[in-house]
Amino acid sequence: MIIAIDGPSGAGKSTVARAVAKELNFASLDTGAMYRAVAWQALENGVDLHDGEALGEIARTYPIEFRHFEGEPLPRQVLIAESDVTDAIRTLAIDKAVSPVSAEPLVREALVEQQRRIGHAGDYVVEGRDIGTVVFPDAEVKVFLTASDEERAHRRVRQNAERGIGSTDYDEVLADIRRRDDYDSSRATSPLRPAEDAVILDSTDMPIEEVIAKICLLAREKRSSPAGADALKKTISSQKKA
Ligand code: DC
């Protein structure tokens, strides 16, 4: 089974995806980390961020690998061509560089192919921007997770402070979130949008535990009764509440 979790930056996708994977005993795949790793390698190689051919070449030929930290059930360590970039891909420089890199069709083509190969190997929670629309249009469960810009900026600042990486300046983080939303939603290739059959969950005022519980419920229902899952989708979607 594939559980696709899409949504804008800072909506809580990573936290939710990892918790759902743990709860259901699924593997997890953070596709944003793959785009970030390619952006890191491009900066490292001094590649022009608008040189589509060169970026595509990196995405095709530099192997990206996810590894487990000792004692952790889900992978969090990210490597590209053997370089450990786990922390390096979370800086503001990469937040900025990753937008043009992820808008490049040759990069998307190469990474989507790898994502499909990984996901088809078993039960996966896959998070990103185009998972339910492009990468796994037949995913059994599709969630579009969102929250207000301000709430997402607050969460990102808290997360950066905890990790000790990235900016903790609220205004700077908010401006970057808005810039990336605009970029991700307006790019020509695979723009950020909910799949037609996705459940929309707005987590602005919804505790993260509730988001996680709803997705797990949906996945379990899908396994035991696909028709019941369709009915459930309608009742838990935030859009219906408004
Ligand atoms: O989820 P994230 O912030 O780590 O993603 C980093 C960037 O990669 C973000 O600007 C959008 C892009 N991205 C994408 O275009 N498609 C995906 N499936 C995942 C991320």
XYZ file of C-alpha atoms and ligand atoms in Angstrom:
262
model
C 0.000 0.000 0.000
C 1.124 3.554 -0.726
C 0.045 6.419 1.515
C 0.766 9.686 -0.313
C 1.138 12.810 1.814
C 1.439 16.058 -0.135
C 1.272 19.671 0.921
C 3.183 22.949 1.226
C 6.396 23.351 3.206
C 6.060 23.405 6.964
C 2.631 21.733 7.068
C 4.033 18.932 9.223
C 4.342 16.308 6.484
C 7.601 14.800 7.757
C 6.436 14.438 11.357
C 3.119 12.995 10.246
C 4.607 10.673 7.610
C 7.116 9.220 10.069
C 4.534 8.738 12.821
C 2.066 7.068 10.435
C 4.814 4.786 9.083
C 5.827 3.804 12.604
C 2.246 3.155 13.693
C 1.398 1.034 10.632
C 4.800 -0.595 10.320
C 5.368 0.934 6.865
C 8.603 2.267 5.397
C 8.811 6.027 4.753
C 10.220 8.100 1.916
C 10.951 11.838 2.123
C 11.075 12.922 -1.525
C 11.867 16.547 -0.589
C 15.184 15.314 0.809
C 16.016 13.918 -2.642
C 15.455 17.316 -4.322
C 17.455 18.932 -1.530
C 20.337 16.487 -2.019
C 20.480 17.280 -5.748
C 20.461 21.017 -4.928
C 23.316 20.485 -2.451
C 25.362 18.577 -5.036
C 24.706 21.267 -7.656
C 26.045 23.982 -5.311
C 28.980 21.740 -4.406
C 29.822 21.255 -8.103
C 29.350 24.966 -8.882
C 26.552 24.181 -11.341
C 24.339 27.040 -12.570
C 20.939 26.445 -10.921
C 19.196 27.156 -14.214
C 21.270 24.717 -16.255
C 18.640 21.996 -16.646
C 20.930 19.565 -18.451
C 23.622 19.712 -15.750
C 21.055 19.399 -12.943
C 19.396 16.465 -14.693
C 22.783 14.798 -15.041
C 23.342 15.072 -11.270
C 19.883 13.633 -10.520
C 20.490 10.736 -12.922
C 24.030 9.829 -11.950
C 24.653 10.716 -8.279
C 23.152 7.946 -6.128
C 20.950 9.123 -3.256
C 20.719 6.831 -0.275
C 18.698 6.862 2.940
C 20.205 5.211 6.021
C 19.043 4.512 9.537
C 20.703 6.151 12.518
C 21.536 3.482 15.038
C 18.519 2.446 17.088
C 15.994 4.355 14.947
C 13.349 2.373 13.060
C 13.034 4.806 10.139
C 15.803 6.202 7.940
C 16.772 9.824 8.482
C 20.353 9.986 7.286
C 20.632 11.240 3.695
C 23.661 10.603 1.483
C 24.431 11.669 -2.056
C 27.372 9.965 -3.745
C 28.509 8.806 -0.277
C 28.529 12.351 1.233
C 26.415 12.576 4.390
C 24.220 15.639 3.754
C 21.615 15.014 6.495
C 22.158 18.417 8.124
C 23.617 20.281 5.153
C 20.359 19.977 3.160
C 18.342 21.781 5.884
C 20.055 25.180 5.632
C 18.453 28.358 4.265
C 20.880 28.250 1.325
C 19.391 24.906 0.275
C 15.821 26.108 1.017
C 16.487 28.746 -1.641
C 18.452 26.637 -4.137
C 15.982 23.751 -4.133
C 13.165 25.720 -5.808
C 14.792 26.138 -9.240
C 16.301 22.649 -8.963
C 12.930 21.006 -8.270
C 11.259 22.974 -11.075
C 13.616 21.415 -13.633
C 11.789 18.682 -15.625
C 14.930 16.555 -16.147
C 15.522 16.476 -12.393
C 11.897 15.532 -11.717
C 11.974 12.802 -14.355
C 15.042 11.169 -12.801
C 13.858 11.448 -9.190
C 10.275 10.347 -9.893
C 11.632 7.199 -11.528
C 13.715 6.437 -8.416
C 10.771 7.210 -6.110
C 8.512 4.792 -8.000
C 11.156 2.094 -7.840
C 11.586 2.548 -4.082
C 7.856 2.767 -3.315
C 6.914 -0.274 -5.337
C 9.162 -2.401 -3.153
C 6.655 -2.508 -0.268
C 4.275 -0.599 1.993
C 5.370 3.048 2.013
C 4.341 6.413 3.358
C 5.665 8.829 0.733
C 5.708 12.582 1.344
C 6.227 15.384 -1.138
C 4.358 17.744 -3.448
C 3.309 15.564 -6.389
C 3.030 12.108 -4.843
C -0.751 11.684 -5.191
C -0.904 13.509 -8.539
C 2.170 12.294 -10.458
C 4.412 9.794 -8.681
C 1.731 7.433 -7.368
C -1.592 8.477 -8.924
C -2.994 5.077 -7.860
C -1.941 5.443 -4.202
C -4.526 3.776 -1.965
C -4.550 6.694 0.480
C -3.935 10.313 -0.524
C -3.726 13.153 1.927
C -3.144 16.839 1.244
C -1.862 18.312 4.480
C -1.953 22.045 4.879
C -1.969 24.825 7.517
C -1.959 28.634 7.491
C 1.289 30.360 6.386
C 1.765 31.845 9.848
C 1.294 28.544 11.658
C 3.704 26.823 9.281
C 6.324 29.533 9.858
C 5.962 29.189 13.655
C 6.421 25.418 13.411
C 9.439 25.726 11.125
C 11.102 28.222 13.522
C 10.519 25.834 16.459
C 11.868 22.891 14.450
C 14.958 24.828 13.335
C 15.618 25.917 16.932
C 15.352 22.307 18.157
C 17.656 21.032 15.434
C 20.038 23.962 15.687
C 19.957 24.249 11.875
C 18.367 26.888 9.644
C 16.903 30.295 10.446
C 15.000 31.035 13.648
C 13.946 34.502 12.474
C 10.136 34.288 12.130
C 9.821 36.987 9.423
C 12.605 35.477 7.354
C 11.113 31.976 7.638
C 7.597 33.239 6.796
C 8.887 35.087 3.719
C 10.754 31.975 2.589
C 7.682 29.762 3.081
C 5.558 32.143 0.990
C 8.228 32.365 -1.697
C 8.469 28.570 -1.921
C 4.671 28.139 -1.926
C 4.447 30.526 -4.878
C 7.258 28.792 -6.684
C 5.979 25.255 -6.009
C 2.394 26.124 -6.992
C 3.158 28.079 -10.137
C 5.904 25.999 -11.745
C 5.042 24.392 -15.086
C 6.059 20.826 -14.168
C 4.063 19.059 -11.432
C 2.839 22.160 -9.596
C 1.736 21.698 -5.996
C -1.990 20.946 -5.910
C -4.193 18.396 -4.160
C -5.118 15.281 -6.144
C -8.829 15.231 -6.918
C -9.320 12.203 -4.711
C -7.143 13.435 -1.825
C -8.431 14.006 1.683
C -7.635 17.600 2.658
C -6.448 17.960 6.234
C -5.921 21.482 7.558
C -3.730 21.173 10.634
C -3.799 24.865 11.642
C -6.021 24.102 14.616
C -5.841 20.312 14.547
C -3.383 18.634 16.911
C -0.792 16.597 15.025
C -1.903 13.446 16.922
C -5.366 13.859 15.410
C -3.931 14.195 11.901
C -1.885 11.029 12.442
C -4.869 9.112 13.861
C -7.083 10.107 10.922
C -4.572 8.923 8.338
C -4.011 5.615 10.161
C -7.767 5.093 10.382
C -8.123 5.767 6.677
C -5.344 3.311 5.796
C -6.756 0.568 8.028
C -10.252 1.095 6.621
C -8.864 0.977 3.070
C -7.332 -2.422 3.820
C -10.460 -3.896 5.396
C -13.228 -2.162 3.421
C -12.403 0.077 0.423
C -16.046 1.258 0.193
C -16.007 2.195 3.878
C -12.783 4.117 3.313
C -14.461 6.246 0.624
C -17.253 7.158 3.023
C -14.724 7.899 5.774
C -12.761 10.189 3.437
C -15.779 12.449 3.115
C -16.316 12.735 6.843
C -12.730 13.518 7.832
C -11.787 15.971 5.089
C -11.248 19.491 6.457
C -12.871 20.951 3.339
C -16.195 19.438 4.298
C -16.089 20.997 7.727
C -15.703 24.556 6.449
O 9.451 19.042 1.621
P 10.736 19.866 1.490
O 10.586 21.271 1.998
O 11.925 19.183 2.065
O 10.982 19.963 -0.085
C 12.078 20.646 -0.615
C 11.731 21.251 -1.955
O 11.568 20.227 -2.929
C 10.470 22.114 -1.983
O 10.810 23.429 -2.323
C 9.601 21.506 -3.043
C 10.397 20.431 -3.688
N 9.707 19.147 -3.784
C 9.067 18.870 -4.964
O 9.066 19.704 -5.862
N 8.461 17.675 -5.134
C 8.453 16.765 -4.147
N 7.851 15.583 -4.348
C 9.085 17.047 -2.911
C 9.692 18.272 -2.757
